[in-house]
PDB file of C-alpha atoms in Angstrom:
ATOM      1  CA  MET A   1       0.000   0.000   0.000  1.00  0.00           C
ATOM      2  CA  ASN A   2       1.158   3.531  -0.720  1.00  0.00           C
ATOM      3  CA  ASP A   3       2.165   5.642   2.241  1.00  0.00           C
ATOM      4  CA  GLN A   4       1.036   9.096   3.237  1.00  0.00           C
ATOM      5  CA  GLN A   5       4.387  10.661   2.382  1.00  0.00           C
ATOM      6  CA  ASP A   6       4.048   9.683  -1.289  1.00  0.00           C
ATOM      7  CA  ILE A   7       0.453  10.885  -1.477  1.00  0.00           C
ATOM      8  CA  TRP A   8       1.079  14.329  -0.030  1.00  0.00           C
ATOM      9  CA  SER A   9       4.281  14.656  -2.035  1.00  0.00           C
ATOM     10  CA  ASP A  10       2.264  14.062  -5.218  1.00  0.00           C
ATOM     11  CA  LEU A  11      -0.192  16.768  -4.179  1.00  0.00           C
ATOM     12  CA  SER A  12       2.565  19.316  -3.535  1.00  0.00           C
ATOM     13  CA  VAL A  13       2.227  20.530  -7.141  1.00  0.00           C
ATOM     14  CA  PHE A  14      -0.828  22.475  -5.954  1.00  0.00           C
ATOM     15  CA  TYR A  15       1.277  24.458  -3.477  1.00  0.00           C
ATOM     16  CA  ALA A  16       2.369  26.680  -6.373  1.00  0.00           C
ATOM     17  CA  ALA A  17      -0.351  29.353  -6.470  1.00  0.00           C
ATOM     18  CA  PRO A  18       0.115  30.238 -10.186  1.00  0.00           C
ATOM     19  CA  PHE A  19      -0.363  26.559 -11.129  1.00  0.00           C
ATOM     20  CA  THR A  20      -3.430  26.169  -8.920  1.00  0.00           C
ATOM     21  CA  GLN A  21      -5.020  29.367 -10.169  1.00  0.00           C
ATOM     22  CA  ASP A  22      -4.578  28.277 -13.801  1.00  0.00           C
ATOM     23  CA  PHE A  23      -5.844  24.810 -12.891  1.00  0.00           C
ATOM     24  CA  LEU A  24      -9.038  26.201 -11.342  1.00  0.00           C
ATOM     25  CA  SER A  25      -9.525  28.777 -14.098  1.00  0.00           C
ATOM     26  CA  HIS A  26      -9.405  26.064 -16.743  1.00  0.00           C
ATOM     27  CA  HIS A  27     -12.191  24.095 -15.095  1.00  0.00           C
ATOM     28  CA  TYR A  28     -14.296  27.133 -14.214  1.00  0.00           C
ATOM     29  CA  SER A  29     -14.153  28.341 -17.807  1.00  0.00           C
ATOM     30  CA  GLN A  30     -16.276  25.362 -18.819  1.00  0.00           C
ATOM     31  CA  LYS A  31     -19.183  26.825 -16.820  1.00  0.00           C
ATOM     32  CA  LEU A  32     -18.341  30.538 -16.514  1.00  0.00           C
ATOM     33  CA  ASN A  33     -17.277  33.218 -18.969  1.00  0.00           C
ATOM     34  CA  LYS A  34     -13.529  33.961 -19.109  1.00  0.00           C
ATOM     35  CA  ALA A  35     -13.658  37.037 -16.863  1.00  0.00           C
ATOM     36  CA  ASP A  36     -15.657  35.274 -14.138  1.00  0.00           C
ATOM     37  CA  ALA A  37     -13.474  32.182 -14.378  1.00  0.00           C
ATOM     38  CA  GLU A  38     -10.370  34.280 -13.795  1.00  0.00           C
ATOM     39  CA  LYS A  39     -12.027  36.102 -10.900  1.00  0.00           C
ATOM     40  CA  LYS A  40     -13.260  32.975  -9.140  1.00  0.00           C
ATOM     41  CA  SER A  41      -9.992  31.103  -9.659  1.00  0.00           C
ATOM     42  CA  PHE A  42      -8.139  34.033  -8.051  1.00  0.00           C
ATOM     43  CA  GLU A  43     -10.570  34.027  -5.095  1.00  0.00           C
ATOM     44  CA  ASN A  44     -10.470  30.236  -4.619  1.00  0.00           C
ATOM     45  CA  CYS A  45      -6.791  29.577  -5.214  1.00  0.00           C
ATOM     46  CA  TYR A  46      -5.627  30.029  -1.616  1.00  0.00           C
ATOM     47  CA  PRO A  47      -8.709  28.444   0.023  1.00  0.00           C
ATOM     48  CA  PHE A  48      -8.013  25.380  -2.160  1.00  0.00           C
ATOM     49  CA  ILE A  49      -4.366  25.272  -1.029  1.00  0.00           C
ATOM     50  CA  TYR A  50      -5.321  25.807   2.607  1.00  0.00           C
ATOM     51  CA  TYR A  51      -7.888  22.986   2.493  1.00  0.00           C
ATOM     52  CA  LEU A  52      -5.123  20.668   1.263  1.00  0.00           C
ATOM     53  CA  GLU A  53      -2.681  21.862   3.898  1.00  0.00           C
ATOM     54  CA  HIS A  54      -5.230  21.573   6.710  1.00  0.00           C
ATOM     55  CA  SER A  55      -6.189  18.076   5.580  1.00  0.00           C
ATOM     56  CA  LYS A  56      -2.558  16.995   5.437  1.00  0.00           C
ATOM     57  CA  ASN A  57      -1.999  18.197   9.001  1.00  0.00           C
ATOM     58  CA  TYR A  58      -4.965  16.190  10.280  1.00  0.00           C
ATOM     59  CA  TYR A  59      -3.833  13.010   8.492  1.00  0.00           C
ATOM     60  CA  LYS A  60      -0.227  13.409   9.615  1.00  0.00           C
ATOM     61  CA  LEU A  61      -1.318  13.938  13.209  1.00  0.00           C
ATOM     62  CA  ALA A  62      -3.606  10.888  13.048  1.00  0.00           C
ATOM     63  CA  GLU A  63      -0.566   8.767  12.145  1.00  0.00           C
ATOM     64  CA  GLN A  64       1.010   9.684  15.482  1.00  0.00           C
ATOM     65  CA  ALA A  65      -2.137   9.929  17.634  1.00  0.00           C
ATOM     66  CA  PRO A  66      -3.563   7.294  20.008  1.00  0.00           C
ATOM     67  CA  LEU A  67      -6.239   5.119  18.430  1.00  0.00           C
ATOM     68  CA  SER A  68      -8.870   6.675  20.709  1.00  0.00           C
ATOM     69  CA  ILE A  69      -8.747  10.081  18.967  1.00  0.00           C
ATOM     70  CA  GLN A  70      -7.838   9.003  15.433  1.00  0.00           C
ATOM     71  CA  PRO A  71     -11.480   9.002  14.183  1.00  0.00           C
ATOM     72  CA  MET A  72     -11.908  12.706  14.958  1.00  0.00           C
ATOM     73  CA  LEU A  73      -8.668  13.692  13.248  1.00  0.00           C
ATOM     74  CA  LEU A  74      -9.371  11.533  10.200  1.00  0.00           C
ATOM     75  CA  PHE A  75     -12.953  12.776   9.859  1.00  0.00           C
ATOM     76  CA  TYR A  76     -11.807  16.386   9.777  1.00  0.00           C
ATOM     77  CA  GLY A  77      -8.960  15.393   7.456  1.00  0.00           C
ATOM     78  CA  ILE A  78     -11.269  13.799   4.894  1.00  0.00           C
ATOM     79  CA  SER A  79     -13.718  16.711   5.175  1.00  0.00           C
ATOM     80  CA  GLN A  80     -11.032  19.281   4.353  1.00  0.00           C
ATOM     81  CA  LEU A  81      -9.747  17.247   1.406  1.00  0.00           C
ATOM     82  CA  LEU A  82     -13.262  16.838   0.033  1.00  0.00           C
ATOM     83  CA  LYS A  83     -13.760  20.599   0.265  1.00  0.00           C
ATOM     84  CA  ALA A  84     -10.707  21.080  -1.945  1.00  0.00           C
ATOM     85  CA  CYS A  85     -12.217  18.661  -4.478  1.00  0.00           C
ATOM     86  CA  LEU A  86     -15.518  20.541  -4.347  1.00  0.00           C
ATOM     87  CA  LEU A  87     -13.742  23.770  -5.273  1.00  0.00           C
ATOM     88  CA  VAL A  88     -12.654  22.187  -8.558  1.00  0.00           C
ATOM     89  CA  LYS A  89     -16.249  21.485  -9.563  1.00  0.00           C
ATOM     90  CA  ASP A  90     -18.104  24.269  -7.735  1.00  0.00           C
ATOM     91  CA  SER A  91     -16.638  27.763  -8.019  1.00  0.00           C
ATOM     92  CA  GLN A  92     -19.238  29.109  -5.551  1.00  0.00           C
ATOM     93  CA  TYR A  93     -18.484  26.675  -2.704  1.00  0.00           C
ATOM     94  CA  PRO A  94     -19.650  27.291  -0.025  1.00  0.00           C
ATOM     95  CA  ALA A  95     -22.626  29.167  -1.459  1.00  0.00           C
ATOM     96  CA  ASN A  96     -24.627  29.077   1.795  1.00  0.00           C
ATOM     97  CA  THR A  97     -24.286  28.010   5.418  1.00  0.00           C
ATOM     98  CA  SER A  98     -26.563  24.963   5.075  1.00  0.00           C
ATOM     99  CA  ILE A  99     -23.879  23.006   3.219  1.00  0.00           C
ATOM    100  CA  LEU A 100     -21.386  23.548   6.035  1.00  0.00           C
ATOM    101  CA  ALA A 101     -23.154  20.973   8.230  1.00  0.00           C
ATOM    102  CA  HIS A 102     -21.993  17.351   8.090  1.00  0.00           C
ATOM    103  CA  GLY A 103     -25.132  16.224   6.271  1.00  0.00           C
ATOM    104  CA  VAL A 104     -25.387  12.970   8.246  1.00  0.00           C
ATOM    105  CA  SER A 105     -26.964  11.967  11.552  1.00  0.00           C
ATOM    106  CA  THR A 106     -26.775   8.999  13.867  1.00  0.00           C
ATOM    107  CA  ARG A 107     -28.474   7.838  17.031  1.00  0.00           C
ATOM    108  CA  LYS A 108     -27.107  10.081  19.770  1.00  0.00           C
ATOM    109  CA  ARG A 109     -27.543   7.683  22.682  1.00  0.00           C
ATOM    110  CA  LYS A 110     -26.499   4.102  22.086  1.00  0.00           C
ATOM    111  CA  LYS A 111     -28.505   1.172  23.429  1.00  0.00           C
ATOM    112  CA  GLN A 112     -27.092  -0.956  26.218  1.00  0.00           C
ATOM    113  CA  ASP A 113     -26.441  -3.892  23.896  1.00  0.00           C
ATOM    114  CA  TYR A 114     -25.053  -1.582  21.204  1.00  0.00           C
ATOM    115  CA  LYS A 115     -22.947  -3.118  18.447  1.00  0.00           C
ATOM    116  CA  PHE A 116     -21.062  -0.858  16.076  1.00  0.00           C
ATOM    117  CA  LEU A 117     -21.534  -3.108  13.034  1.00  0.00           C
ATOM    118  CA  ASP A 118     -25.317  -2.910  13.458  1.00  0.00           C
ATOM    119  CA  ASP A 119     -25.404   0.856  13.971  1.00  0.00           C
ATOM    120  CA  GLU A 120     -26.779   3.109  11.225  1.00  0.00           C
ATOM    121  CA  VAL A 121     -26.212   6.564   9.814  1.00  0.00           C
ATOM    122  CA  LYS A 122     -28.936   8.566   8.094  1.00  0.00           C
ATOM    123  CA  ILE A 123     -28.416  10.941   5.167  1.00  0.00           C
ATOM    124  CA  GLN A 124     -29.789  14.457   5.658  1.00  0.00           C
ATOM    125  CA  LYS A 125     -31.397  16.699   3.050  1.00  0.00           C
ATOM    126  CA  SER A 126     -28.577  19.259   3.095  1.00  0.00           C
ATOM    127  CA  GLY A 127     -24.998  19.478   4.284  1.00  0.00           C
ATOM    128  CA  LEU A 128     -21.541  18.498   3.115  1.00  0.00           C
ATOM    129  CA  PHE A 129     -22.407  14.878   2.319  1.00  0.00           C
ATOM    130  CA  SER A 130     -25.307  15.744   0.007  1.00  0.00           C
ATOM    131  CA  HIS A 131     -23.312  18.498  -1.674  1.00  0.00           C
ATOM    132  CA  ILE A 132     -20.425  16.101  -2.361  1.00  0.00           C
ATOM    133  CA  ASP A 133     -22.881  13.570  -3.783  1.00  0.00           C
ATOM    134  CA  GLN A 134     -24.568  16.108  -6.070  1.00  0.00           C
ATOM    135  CA  THR A 135     -21.384  17.896  -7.149  1.00  0.00           C
ATOM    136  CA  LEU A 136     -18.888  15.060  -7.590  1.00  0.00           C
ATOM    137  CA  PHE A 137     -21.101  12.031  -8.265  1.00  0.00           C
ATOM    138  CA  ASN A 138     -24.666  13.108  -9.069  1.00  0.00           C
ATOM    139  CA  LEU A 139     -26.101   9.925  -7.575  1.00  0.00           C
ATOM    140  CA  GLY A 140     -29.616  11.288  -7.198  1.00  0.00           C
ATOM    141  CA  VAL A 141     -31.634  11.702  -4.024  1.00  0.00           C
ATOM    142  CA  LEU A 142     -30.107   9.916  -1.013  1.00  0.00           C
ATOM    143  CA  GLU A 143     -32.045  11.942   1.559  1.00  0.00           C
ATOM    144  CA  HIS A 144     -33.313   9.813   4.487  1.00  0.00           C
ATOM    145  CA  GLU A 145     -31.402   6.738   3.253  1.00  0.00           C
ATOM    146  CA  LYS A 146     -29.903   4.696   6.099  1.00  0.00           C
ATOM    147  CA  TYR A 147     -26.711   2.648   5.909  1.00  0.00           C
ATOM    148  CA  SER A 148     -25.483   0.164   8.501  1.00  0.00           C
ATOM    149  CA  MET A 149     -21.818   0.042   9.421  1.00  0.00           C
ATOM    150  CA  LYS A 150     -21.624  -3.572   8.239  1.00  0.00           C
ATOM    151  CA  GLU A 151     -23.113  -2.624   4.874  1.00  0.00           C
ATOM    152  CA  LEU A 152     -20.572   0.183   4.518  1.00  0.00           C
ATOM    153  CA  LEU A 153     -17.580  -1.928   5.568  1.00  0.00           C
ATOM    154  CA  ILE A 154     -18.444  -4.575   2.965  1.00  0.00           C
ATOM    155  CA  GLN A 155     -17.889  -1.883   0.337  1.00  0.00           C
ATOM    156  CA  ILE A 156     -14.238  -1.545   1.447  1.00  0.00           C
ATOM    157  CA  PRO A 157     -12.402  -4.573  -0.011  1.00  0.00           C
ATOM    158  CA  GLU A 158      -9.529  -4.421   2.474  1.00  0.00           C
ATOM    159  CA  THR A 159     -11.978  -5.581   5.189  1.00  0.00           C
ATOM    160  CA  HIS A 160     -13.167  -8.676   3.321  1.00  0.00           C
ATOM    161  CA  GLN A 161     -10.688 -11.049   4.918  1.00  0.00           C
ATOM    162  CA  LEU A 162     -12.067 -10.059   8.322  1.00  0.00           C
ATOM    163  CA  PHE A 163     -15.584 -10.930   7.196  1.00  0.00           C
ATOM    164  CA  LYS A 164     -14.283 -14.253   5.930  1.00  0.00           C
ATOM    165  CA  HIS A 165     -12.481 -15.113   9.180  1.00  0.00           C
ATOM    166  CA  LEU A 166     -14.904 -13.652  11.752  1.00  0.00           C
ATOM    167  CA  TYR A 167     -18.209 -14.412  10.004  1.00  0.00           C
ATOM    168  CA  ARG A 168     -17.055 -17.306   7.799  1.00  0.00           C
ATOM    169  CA  ARG A 169     -18.660 -15.504   4.931  1.00  0.00           C
ATOM    170  CA  GLU A 170     -17.478 -14.524   1.485  1.00  0.00           C
ATOM    171  CA  VAL A 171     -18.591 -10.933   0.884  1.00  0.00           C
ATOM    172  CA  SER A 172     -17.068 -10.311  -2.528  1.00  0.00           C
ATOM    173  CA  HIS A 173     -15.949 -11.818  -5.790  1.00  0.00           C
ATOM    174  CA  VAL A 174     -12.289 -10.994  -6.411  1.00  0.00           C
ATOM    175  CA  PHE A 175     -11.023 -10.197  -9.894  1.00  0.00           C
ATOM    176  CA  GLY A 176      -7.472  -9.609 -11.078  1.00  0.00           C
ATOM    177  CA  SER A 177      -5.565  -6.361 -11.428  1.00  0.00           C
ATOM    178  CA  ILE A 178      -6.030  -3.706 -14.062  1.00  0.00           C
ATOM    179  CA  HIS A 179      -3.243  -5.345 -16.093  1.00  0.00           C
ATOM    180  CA  ASP A 180      -5.137  -8.607 -16.628  1.00  0.00           C
ATOM    181  CA  ASP A 181      -6.876  -9.152 -19.948  1.00  0.00           C
ATOM    182  CA  ARG A 182     -10.339 -10.344 -18.996  1.00  0.00           C
ATOM    183  CA  TRP A 183     -12.367 -11.037 -15.864  1.00  0.00           C
ATOM    184  CA  VAL A 184     -15.135 -13.586 -15.604  1.00  0.00           C
ATOM    185  CA  PHE A 185     -17.639 -14.019 -12.769  1.00  0.00           C
ATOM    186  CA  SER A 186     -17.624 -17.291 -10.857  1.00  0.00           C
ATOM    187  CA  ASP A 187     -20.649 -19.263  -9.676  1.00  0.00           C
ATOM    188  CA  LEU A 188     -20.176 -17.569  -6.282  1.00  0.00           C
ATOM    189  CA  ALA A 189     -21.825 -14.391  -7.573  1.00  0.00           C
ATOM    190  CA  PHE A 190     -24.704 -16.233  -9.239  1.00  0.00           C
ATOM    191  CA  ASP A 191     -25.389 -18.232  -6.071  1.00  0.00           C
ATOM    192  CA  TYR A 192     -25.352 -15.169  -3.844  1.00  0.00           C
ATOM    193  CA  TYR A 193     -27.881 -13.316  -5.990  1.00  0.00           C
ATOM    194  CA  LYS A 194     -29.867 -16.517  -6.641  1.00  0.00           C
ATOM    195  CA  MET A 195     -29.898 -15.784 -10.366  1.00  0.00           C
ATOM    196  CA  SER A 196     -29.022 -17.690 -13.479  1.00  0.00           C
ATOM    197  CA  GLU A 197     -25.818 -16.637 -15.210  1.00  0.00           C
ATOM    198  CA  ARG A 198     -27.729 -14.820 -17.951  1.00  0.00           C
ATOM    199  CA  ARG A 199     -30.086 -13.046 -15.540  1.00  0.00           C
ATOM    200  CA  PHE A 200     -27.181 -12.008 -13.309  1.00  0.00           C
ATOM    201  CA  HIS A 201     -25.249 -10.498 -16.193  1.00  0.00           C
ATOM    202  CA  GLU A 202     -28.302  -8.528 -17.290  1.00  0.00           C
ATOM    203  CA  TYR A 203     -28.713  -7.267 -13.714  1.00  0.00           C
ATOM    204  CA  PHE A 204     -25.024  -6.451 -13.360  1.00  0.00           C
ATOM    205  CA  TYR A 205     -24.692  -4.543 -16.635  1.00  0.00           C
ATOM    206  CA  SER A 206     -27.833  -2.538 -15.877  1.00  0.00           C
ATOM    207  CA  HIS A 207     -25.962  -1.056 -12.906  1.00  0.00           C
ATOM    208  CA  LEU A 208     -22.726  -0.232 -14.713  1.00  0.00           C
ATOM    209  CA  ARG A 209     -21.973   3.454 -15.097  1.00  0.00           C
ATOM    210  CA  PRO A 210     -21.879   4.505 -18.791  1.00  0.00           C
ATOM    211  CA  GLN A 211     -18.169   5.324 -18.575  1.00  0.00           C
ATOM    212  CA  LEU A 212     -17.451   1.666 -17.755  1.00  0.00           C
ATOM    213  CA  ILE A 213     -19.516  -0.013 -20.449  1.00  0.00           C
ATOM    214  CA  ASP A 214     -17.833  -1.750 -23.378  1.00  0.00           C
ATOM    215  CA  ILE A 215     -20.121  -3.026 -26.144  1.00  0.00           C
ATOM    216  CA  ASP A 216     -18.130  -6.276 -26.294  1.00  0.00           C
ATOM    217  CA  MET A 217     -18.872  -6.983 -22.645  1.00  0.00           C
ATOM    218  CA  LEU A 218     -22.563  -7.426 -23.362  1.00  0.00           C
ATOM    219  CA  ALA A 219     -21.899 -10.188 -25.871  1.00  0.00           C
ATOM    220  CA  GLU A 220     -18.992 -11.905 -24.120  1.00  0.00           C
ATOM    221  CA  ARG A 221     -20.226 -11.573 -20.536  1.00  0.00           C
ATOM    222  CA  GLU A 222     -16.716 -10.654 -19.555  1.00  0.00           C
ATOM    223  CA  ILE A 223     -15.290  -7.494 -18.097  1.00  0.00           C
ATOM    224  CA  ASN A 224     -12.479  -5.598 -19.726  1.00  0.00           C
ATOM    225  CA  PRO A 225     -10.406  -4.084 -16.902  1.00  0.00           C
ATOM    226  CA  ARG A 226      -8.716  -1.688 -19.307  1.00  0.00           C
ATOM    227  CA  LEU A 227     -11.873   0.378 -19.012  1.00  0.00           C
ATOM    228  CA  LEU A 228     -11.263   0.897 -15.303  1.00  0.00           C
ATOM    229  CA  LYS A 229      -8.508   3.483 -15.397  1.00  0.00           C
ATOM    230  CA  LYS A 230      -7.165   4.654 -12.088  1.00  0.00           C
ATOM    231  CA  GLU A 231      -8.605   8.100 -12.771  1.00  0.00           C
ATOM    232  CA  ALA A 232     -12.014   6.453 -12.264  1.00  0.00           C
ATOM    233  CA  LEU A 233     -11.157   4.891  -8.899  1.00  0.00           C
ATOM    234  CA  LEU A 234     -13.144   7.526  -7.019  1.00  0.00           C
ATOM    235  CA  HIS A 235     -16.351   6.082  -8.449  1.00  0.00           C
ATOM    236  CA  CYS A 236     -15.965   2.660 -10.078  1.00  0.00           C
ATOM    237  CA  ALA A 237     -19.067   1.071  -8.505  1.00  0.00           C
ATOM    238  CA  PRO A 238     -20.266  -1.646  -8.721  1.00  0.00           C
ATOM    239  CA  PHE A 239     -16.571  -2.517  -8.523  1.00  0.00           C
ATOM    240  CA  SER A 240     -14.315  -1.615  -5.641  1.00  0.00           C
ATOM    241  CA  TYR A 241     -10.546  -1.366  -5.701  1.00  0.00           C
ATOM    242  CA  SER A 242      -8.233  -2.890  -3.092  1.00  0.00           C
ATOM    243  CA  LEU A 243      -5.186  -0.702  -2.659  1.00  0.00           C
ATOM    244  CA  GLU A 244      -3.498  -3.371  -0.527  1.00  0.00           C
ATOM    245  CA  GLU A 245      -3.764  -6.118  -3.138  1.00  0.00           C
ATOM    246  CA  ASP A 246      -4.066  -4.023  -6.337  1.00  0.00           C
ATOM    247  CA  VAL A 247      -7.121  -6.020  -7.381  1.00  0.00           C
ATOM    248  CA  TYR A 248     -10.725  -5.174  -8.164  1.00  0.00           C
ATOM    249  CA  CYS A 249     -13.608  -6.733  -6.257  1.00  0.00           C
ATOM    250  CA  PHE A 250     -17.327  -7.024  -6.689  1.00  0.00           C
ATOM    251  CA  PRO A 251     -18.820  -6.651  -3.177  1.00  0.00           C
ATOM    252  CA  PHE A 252     -21.994  -8.593  -2.531  1.00  0.00           C
ATOM    253  CA  ILE A 253     -24.502  -5.825  -1.823  1.00  0.00           C
ATOM    254  CA  LYS A 254     -28.264  -6.106  -2.308  1.00  0.00           C
ATOM    255  CA  PRO A 255     -29.470  -4.216  -4.222  1.00  0.00           C
ATOM    256  CA  LEU A 256     -26.502  -2.951  -6.234  1.00  0.00           C
ATOM    257  CA  SER A 257     -28.009   0.539  -6.163  1.00  0.00           C
ATOM    258  CA  ARG A 258     -26.972   0.625  -2.482  1.00  0.00           C
ATOM    259  CA  MET A 259     -23.323   0.782  -3.468  1.00  0.00           C
ATOM    260  CA  LEU A 260     -21.747   4.188  -2.921  1.00  0.00           C
ATOM    261  CA  PRO A 261     -18.543   5.717  -4.251  1.00  0.00           C
ATOM    262  CA  GLU A 262     -15.986   4.438  -1.752  1.00  0.00           C
ATOM    263  CA  ILE A 263     -14.911   7.891  -0.574  1.00  0.00           C
ATOM    264  CA  LEU A 264     -18.487   8.500   0.651  1.00  0.00           C
ATOM    265  CA  VAL A 265     -18.287   5.194   2.537  1.00  0.00           C
ATOM    266  CA  HIS A 266     -15.143   6.400   4.306  1.00  0.00           C
ATOM    267  CA  TYR A 267     -16.852   9.705   5.127  1.00  0.00           C
ATOM    268  CA  LEU A 268     -19.888   7.991   6.681  1.00  0.00           C
ATOM    269  CA  LEU A 269     -17.826   5.532   8.733  1.00  0.00           C
ATOM    270  CA  LEU A 270     -15.513   8.265   9.993  1.00  0.00           C
ATOM    271  CA  TYR A 271     -18.460  10.476  10.866  1.00  0.00           C
ATOM    272  CA  ASN A 272     -19.994   7.777  13.072  1.00  0.00           C
ATOM    273  CA  LEU A 273     -16.707   6.774  14.671  1.00  0.00           C
ATOM    274  CA  SER A 274     -15.842  10.416  15.396  1.00  0.00           C
ATOM    275  CA  MET A 275     -19.245  10.917  17.059  1.00  0.00           C
ATOM    276  CA  ILE A 276     -18.748   7.784  19.159  1.00  0.00           C
ATOM    277  CA  SER A 277     -15.256   8.790  20.238  1.00  0.00           C
ATOM    278  CA  ARG A 278     -16.540  12.234  21.247  1.00  0.00           C
ATOM    279  CA  TYR A 279     -19.872  11.414  22.874  1.00  0.00           C
ATOM    280  CA  GLU A 280     -19.823   7.717  23.801  1.00  0.00           C
ATOM    281  CA  THR A 281     -16.547   7.809  25.703  1.00  0.00           C
ATOM    282  CA  GLU A 282     -17.352   5.002  28.152  1.00  0.00           C
ATOM    283  CA  TRP A 283     -18.408   2.549  25.427  1.00  0.00           C
ATOM    284  CA  TRP A 284     -15.505   3.635  23.233  1.00  0.00           C
ATOM    285  CA  TYR A 285     -12.820   2.951  25.855  1.00  0.00           C
ATOM    286  CA  GLU A 286     -14.435  -0.308  26.920  1.00  0.00           C
ATOM    287  CA  LEU A 287     -14.263  -1.416  23.279  1.00  0.00           C
ATOM    288  CA  LEU A 288     -10.628  -0.391  22.961  1.00  0.00           C
ATOM    289  CA  HIS A 289      -9.569  -2.214  26.120  1.00  0.00           C
ATOM    290  CA  SER A 290     -11.882  -5.205  26.542  1.00  0.00           C
ATOM    291  CA  TYR A 291     -11.797  -6.835  23.076  1.00  0.00           C
ATOM    292  CA  SER A 292     -15.283  -8.121  23.886  1.00  0.00           C
ATOM    293  CA  SER A 293     -16.861  -8.026  20.415  1.00  0.00           C
ATOM    294  CA  LYS A 294     -16.188  -8.341  16.698  1.00  0.00           C
ATOM    295  CA  ASP A 295     -16.382  -4.565  16.387  1.00  0.00           C
ATOM    296  CA  TYR A 296     -12.802  -3.936  17.499  1.00  0.00           C
ATOM    297  CA  PRO A 297     -10.873  -5.644  14.643  1.00  0.00           C
ATOM    298  CA  PHE A 298     -13.132  -4.031  12.023  1.00  0.00           C
ATOM    299  CA  ILE A 299     -12.661  -0.558  13.486  1.00  0.00           C
ATOM    300  CA  VAL A 300      -8.901  -0.954  13.782  1.00  0.00           C
ATOM    301  CA  LYS A 301      -8.615  -2.302  10.244  1.00  0.00           C
ATOM    302  CA  PHE A 302     -10.776   0.458   8.799  1.00  0.00           C
ATOM    303  CA  LEU A 303      -8.775   3.210  10.527  1.00  0.00           C
ATOM    304  CA  GLU A 304      -5.546   1.642   9.278  1.00  0.00           C
ATOM    305  CA  VAL A 305      -6.909   1.563   5.721  1.00  0.00           C
ATOM    306  CA  THR A 306      -8.547   5.000   5.603  1.00  0.00           C
ATOM    307  CA  LYS A 307      -5.381   6.818   6.741  1.00  0.00           C
ATOM    308  CA  ILE A 308      -3.906   5.927   3.361  1.00  0.00           C
ATOM    309  CA  LYS A 309      -6.778   5.092   1.067  1.00  0.00           C
ATOM    310  CA  SER A 310      -9.051   8.106   1.483  1.00  0.00           C
ATOM    311  CA  PRO A 311      -6.286  10.619   0.579  1.00  0.00           C
ATOM    312  CA  PHE A 312      -5.118   8.227  -2.164  1.00  0.00           C
ATOM    313  CA  LEU A 313      -8.566   8.207  -3.799  1.00  0.00           C
ATOM    314  CA  LEU A 314      -8.917  11.978  -3.658  1.00  0.00           C
ATOM    315  CA  LYS A 315      -5.345  12.492  -4.848  1.00  0.00           C
ATOM    316  CA  ASN A 316      -6.182  10.432  -7.933  1.00  0.00           C
ATOM    317  CA  PHE A 317      -9.268  12.548  -8.512  1.00  0.00           C
ATOM    318  CA  LEU A 318      -7.333  15.828  -8.331  1.00  0.00           C
ATOM    319  CA  LEU A 319      -4.371  14.656 -10.395  1.00  0.00           C
ATOM    320  CA  SER A 320      -6.663  13.198 -13.049  1.00  0.00           C
ATOM    321  CA  TYR A 321      -8.049  16.702 -13.490  1.00  0.00           C
ATOM    322  CA  THR A 322      -4.579  18.132 -14.042  1.00  0.00           C
ATOM    323  CA  LYS A 323      -4.277  15.817 -17.072  1.00  0.00           C
ATOM    324  CA  LYS A 324      -7.314  17.548 -18.547  1.00  0.00           C
ATOM    325  CA  THR A 325      -5.731  20.960 -18.094  1.00  0.00           C
ATOM    326  CA  ASP A 326      -3.529  22.492 -20.799  1.00  0.00           C
ATOM    327  CA  LEU A 327      -1.216  24.541 -18.585  1.00  0.00           C
TER     328      LEU A 327
END
């Protein structure tokens, strides 16, 4: 897996204000006239740089911090980095105060028999989460949708070995790397969805994003990984990418429309963990010291993964946009 040093080093190109201003101006000019694009890029250049710098400081500090406070640092780190990404696509961000809220809620008081994997978060009508969805992914209305922590963790392929060992359950179909020629589904996927091979392929292809569809795939019932460029890693659902293994997976989620771009999964998990570490201190420290449930290894694994993977995904998003810029 990459390390944080490499990721932030790659992003250092944006610490040159003339480069960043030209970068923003190029993308704003697609929606604004030239004069307004220049004006907004000048106004947003330093906020963009400061979001990156602030995010880096949170992530770096999380590397050194005790596990007990890592969720708070990482949640604010991912939030700042997402704000930088929003500035690429939305020259007016933040246009109003309503989008400054987190955009997610969770049960404030946990039940006595509370289990983290069964806990849920609920998407709010407005706030940062909804604005990220609409601006970067345009998924449609997610308001009032609820996601369990288990459902979210299944969408992170680096946790799948834990599901296999602790629940004795396969939660994904693993493909090869982007350098392989062709991928073919095994009977495992057909059995999980209780569908014939033909019906499953029809169902699967109906959920592919247009950018990932190859006309040959429909006839051959195979997947061409060359379509899944790393620039698309931020949103390659219904696939997910394992940074640890450099392989693509197909998580078993029902229905497939429940799959989110992985960066939103990290945001939701970090939001809930940060709320727990702040407001459920007794439960949080009992978890960290008693090892009394299956929650602990999943939380530790997720925090280990997100320290690297969430900035990696957003770095790829930002650097893919530099390739579209004639500077």
